[in-house]
CSV table of C-alpha atoms in Angstrom, one decimal:
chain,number,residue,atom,x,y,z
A,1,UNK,CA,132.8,160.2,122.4
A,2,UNK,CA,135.8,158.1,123.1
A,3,UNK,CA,134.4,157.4,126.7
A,4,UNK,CA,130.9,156.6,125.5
A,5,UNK,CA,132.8,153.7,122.8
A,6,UNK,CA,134.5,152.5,126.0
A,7,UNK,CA,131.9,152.1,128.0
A,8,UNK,CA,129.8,150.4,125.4
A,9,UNK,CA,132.3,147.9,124.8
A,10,UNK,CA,132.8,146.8,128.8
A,11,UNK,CA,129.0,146.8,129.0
A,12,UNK,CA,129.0,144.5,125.8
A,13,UNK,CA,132.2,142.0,127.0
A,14,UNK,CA,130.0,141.8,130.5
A,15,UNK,CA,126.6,141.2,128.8
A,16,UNK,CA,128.7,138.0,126.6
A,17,UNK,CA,130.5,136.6,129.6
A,18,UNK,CA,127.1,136.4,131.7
A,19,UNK,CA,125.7,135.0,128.6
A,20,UNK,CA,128.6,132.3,128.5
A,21,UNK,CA,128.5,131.5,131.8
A,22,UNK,CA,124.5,130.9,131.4
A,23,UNK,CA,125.2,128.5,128.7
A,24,UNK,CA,127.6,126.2,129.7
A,25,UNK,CA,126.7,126.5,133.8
A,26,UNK,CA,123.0,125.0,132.4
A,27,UNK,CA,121.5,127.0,134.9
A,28,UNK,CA,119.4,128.7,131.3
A,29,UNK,CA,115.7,128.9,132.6
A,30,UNK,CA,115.2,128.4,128.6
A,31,UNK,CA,116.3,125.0,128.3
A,32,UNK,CA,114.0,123.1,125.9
A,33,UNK,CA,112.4,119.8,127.3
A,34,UNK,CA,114.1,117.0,124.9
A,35,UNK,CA,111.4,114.2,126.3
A,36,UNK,CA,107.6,114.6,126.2
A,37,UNK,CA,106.2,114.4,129.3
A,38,UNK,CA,102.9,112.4,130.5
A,39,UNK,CA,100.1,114.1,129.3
A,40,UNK,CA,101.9,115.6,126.2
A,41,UNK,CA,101.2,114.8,122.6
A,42,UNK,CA,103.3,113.3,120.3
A,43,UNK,CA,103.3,111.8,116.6
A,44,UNK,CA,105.0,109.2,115.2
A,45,UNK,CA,106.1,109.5,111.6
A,46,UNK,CA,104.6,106.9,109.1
A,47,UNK,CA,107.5,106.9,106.5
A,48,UNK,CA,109.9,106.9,109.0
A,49,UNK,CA,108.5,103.9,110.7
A,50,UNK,CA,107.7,101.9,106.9
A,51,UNK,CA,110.7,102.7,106.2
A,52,UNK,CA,112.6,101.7,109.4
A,53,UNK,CA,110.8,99.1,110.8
A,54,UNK,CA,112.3,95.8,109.9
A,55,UNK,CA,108.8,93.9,110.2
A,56,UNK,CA,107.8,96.6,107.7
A,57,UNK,CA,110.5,96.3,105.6
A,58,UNK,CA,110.2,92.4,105.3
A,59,UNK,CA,107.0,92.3,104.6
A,60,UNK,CA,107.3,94.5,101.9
A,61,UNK,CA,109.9,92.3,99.8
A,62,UNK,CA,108.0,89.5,100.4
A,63,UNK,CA,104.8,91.4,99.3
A,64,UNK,CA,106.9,92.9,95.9
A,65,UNK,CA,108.7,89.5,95.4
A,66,UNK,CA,105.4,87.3,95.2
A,67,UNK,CA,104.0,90.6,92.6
A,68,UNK,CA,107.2,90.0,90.5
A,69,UNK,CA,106.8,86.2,90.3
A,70,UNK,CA,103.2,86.9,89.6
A,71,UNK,CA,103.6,89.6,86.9
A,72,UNK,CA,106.8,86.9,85.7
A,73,UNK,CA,104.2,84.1,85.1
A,74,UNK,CA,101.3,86.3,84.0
A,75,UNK,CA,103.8,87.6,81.0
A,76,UNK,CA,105.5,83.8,80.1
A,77,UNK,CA,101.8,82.7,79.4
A,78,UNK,CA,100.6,86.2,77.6
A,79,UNK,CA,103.3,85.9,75.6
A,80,UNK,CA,103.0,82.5,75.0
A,81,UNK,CA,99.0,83.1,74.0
A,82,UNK,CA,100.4,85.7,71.6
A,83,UNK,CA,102.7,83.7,70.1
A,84,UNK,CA,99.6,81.0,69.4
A,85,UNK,CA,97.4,84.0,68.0
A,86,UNK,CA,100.0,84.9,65.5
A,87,UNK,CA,100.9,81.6,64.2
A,88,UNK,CA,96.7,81.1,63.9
A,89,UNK,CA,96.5,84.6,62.3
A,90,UNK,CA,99.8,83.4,60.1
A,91,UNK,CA,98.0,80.0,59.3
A,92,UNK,CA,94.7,81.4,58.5
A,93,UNK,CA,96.1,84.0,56.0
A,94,UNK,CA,98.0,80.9,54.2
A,95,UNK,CA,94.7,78.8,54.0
A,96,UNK,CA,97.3,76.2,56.4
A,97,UNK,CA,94.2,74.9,57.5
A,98,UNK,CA,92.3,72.1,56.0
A,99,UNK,CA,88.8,73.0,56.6
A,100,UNK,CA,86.9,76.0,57.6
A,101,UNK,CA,86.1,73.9,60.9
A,102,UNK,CA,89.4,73.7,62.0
A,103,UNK,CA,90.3,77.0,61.8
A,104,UNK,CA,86.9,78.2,63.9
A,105,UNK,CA,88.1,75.3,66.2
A,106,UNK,CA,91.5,76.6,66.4
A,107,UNK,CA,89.6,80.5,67.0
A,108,UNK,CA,87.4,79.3,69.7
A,109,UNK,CA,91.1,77.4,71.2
A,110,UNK,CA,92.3,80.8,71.3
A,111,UNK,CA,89.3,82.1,72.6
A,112,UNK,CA,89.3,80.3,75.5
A,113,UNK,CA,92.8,80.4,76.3
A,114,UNK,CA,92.5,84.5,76.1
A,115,UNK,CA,89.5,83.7,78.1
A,116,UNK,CA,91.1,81.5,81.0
A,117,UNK,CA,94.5,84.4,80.7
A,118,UNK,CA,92.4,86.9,81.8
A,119,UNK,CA,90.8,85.3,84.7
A,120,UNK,CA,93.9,84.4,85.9
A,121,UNK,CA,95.1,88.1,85.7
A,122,UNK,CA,91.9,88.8,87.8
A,123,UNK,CA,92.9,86.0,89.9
A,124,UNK,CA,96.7,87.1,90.7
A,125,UNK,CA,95.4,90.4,91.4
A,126,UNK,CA,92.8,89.4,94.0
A,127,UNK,CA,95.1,87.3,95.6
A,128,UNK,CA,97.8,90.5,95.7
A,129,UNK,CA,95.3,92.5,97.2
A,130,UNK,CA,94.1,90.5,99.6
A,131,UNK,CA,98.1,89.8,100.6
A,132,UNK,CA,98.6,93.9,100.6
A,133,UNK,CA,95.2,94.3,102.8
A,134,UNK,CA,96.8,91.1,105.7
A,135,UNK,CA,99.8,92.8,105.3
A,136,UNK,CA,98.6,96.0,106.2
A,137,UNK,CA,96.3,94.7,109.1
A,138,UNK,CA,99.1,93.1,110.4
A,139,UNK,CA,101.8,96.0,110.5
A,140,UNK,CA,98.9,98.4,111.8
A,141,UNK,CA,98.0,95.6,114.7
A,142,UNK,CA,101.8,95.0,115.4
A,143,UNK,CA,102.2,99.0,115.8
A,144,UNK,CA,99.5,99.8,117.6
A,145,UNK,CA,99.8,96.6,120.0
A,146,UNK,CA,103.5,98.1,121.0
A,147,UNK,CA,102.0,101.5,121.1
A,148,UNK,CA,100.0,99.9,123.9
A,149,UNK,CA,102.6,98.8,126.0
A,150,UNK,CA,104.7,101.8,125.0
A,151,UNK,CA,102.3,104.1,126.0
A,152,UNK,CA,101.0,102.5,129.6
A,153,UNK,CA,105.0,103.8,130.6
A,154,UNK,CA,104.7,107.1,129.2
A,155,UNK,CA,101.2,108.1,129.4
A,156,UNK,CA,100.2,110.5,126.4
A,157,UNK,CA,97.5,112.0,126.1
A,158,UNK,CA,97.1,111.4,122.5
A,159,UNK,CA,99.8,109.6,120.0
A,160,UNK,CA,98.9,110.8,116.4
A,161,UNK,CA,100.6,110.2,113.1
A,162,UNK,CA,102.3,112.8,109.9
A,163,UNK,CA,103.9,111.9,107.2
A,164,UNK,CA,106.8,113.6,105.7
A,165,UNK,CA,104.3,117.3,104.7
A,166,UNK,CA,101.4,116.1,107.0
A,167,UNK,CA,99.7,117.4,109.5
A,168,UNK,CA,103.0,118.2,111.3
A,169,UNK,CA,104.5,120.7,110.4
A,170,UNK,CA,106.6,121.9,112.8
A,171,UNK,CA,106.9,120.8,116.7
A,172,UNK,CA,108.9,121.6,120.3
A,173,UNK,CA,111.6,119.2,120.7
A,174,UNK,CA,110.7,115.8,122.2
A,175,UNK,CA,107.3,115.1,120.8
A,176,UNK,CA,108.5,113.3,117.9
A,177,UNK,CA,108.8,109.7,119.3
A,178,UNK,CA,109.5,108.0,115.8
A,179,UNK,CA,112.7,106.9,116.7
A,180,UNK,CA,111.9,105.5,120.1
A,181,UNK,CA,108.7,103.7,118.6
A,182,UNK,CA,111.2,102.2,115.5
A,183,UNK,CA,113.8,101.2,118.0
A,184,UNK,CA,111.5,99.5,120.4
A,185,UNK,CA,109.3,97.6,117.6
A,186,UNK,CA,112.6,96.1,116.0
A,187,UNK,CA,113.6,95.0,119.4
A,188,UNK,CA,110.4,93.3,120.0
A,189,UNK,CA,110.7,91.5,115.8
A,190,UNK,CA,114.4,90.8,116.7
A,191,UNK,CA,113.1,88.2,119.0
């Protein structure tokens, strides 16, 4: 019995020092490939990129700083109209007005101005789509003209695109070029 515990534990110490030596001699026939090779695909990760890519980035707080000065605007004047509709409401309850004319005048004012506040609502949001919609088209040209060029050195097969809880789930090492792709678009806005 003593023997047998003996001999398991020079058979062990041998099977960890081959082990070691495997590991650090990097002669492991296991070693994963850390860069996709041509034909491979790979996936770039959308957040990652919005997130990351300083085109991206730019063009969002220009996008949310126009929406704020809209929204700012938008709210002086709806205020300002409901500000008008109370004193008229105020007035009209206090027989301020002279005549019955004058107070449908003053209703129809109103009217129009609520009239003319909500076009203009319809207005700032048209133009803030149509801002988000360039915006979009421009990012998704800008990324896919680099992907172009990127790709022509590497040759993929096929360059697809997750989101955090997308479609990939889980991948070998080296397909996920997201960093490479961010890196080499800011490069190309830096100049």
């Amino acid at each position: 019995m003593k023997n047998l515990s003996i001999v398991l534990n020079a058979v062990l110490i041998i099977a960890v020092g081959i082990l070691f030596f495997l590991h650090f001699s990097g002669e492991s026939k296991t070693e994963v490939k850390t860069v996709a090779g041509e034909g491979a695909v790979v996936y770039v990760n959308t957040d990652s990129l919005l997130s990351n890519y300083n085109f991206s980035v730019n063009l969002n707080e220009q996008f949310l700083k126009k929406q704020e000065d809209s929204r700012t605007d938008f709210n002086f004047k709806a205020h300002k109209l409901e500000k008008e509709a109370v004193d008229f409401q105020r007035k009209l309850q206090n027989k301020g007005f002279l005549n019955r004319e004058r107070a449908e005048s003053a209703q129809r004012d109103l009217m129009e101005k609520k009239q003319n506040l909500d076009q203009l609502d319809r207005k700032l949001s048209s133009e803030l789509m149509a801002e988000q919609n360039d915006n979009s088209k421009r990012l998704f040209d800008s990324v896919t003209n680099y992907l172009e060029l990127y790709n022509a050195k590497h040759k993929f097969s096929l360059i697809i695109s997750t989101t955090k809880g997308g479609t990939v789930l889980h991948s070998a090492n080296g397909l996920d070029i997201t960093k490479d792709i961010i890196d080499g678009l800011n490069a190309r806005y830096k100049k």
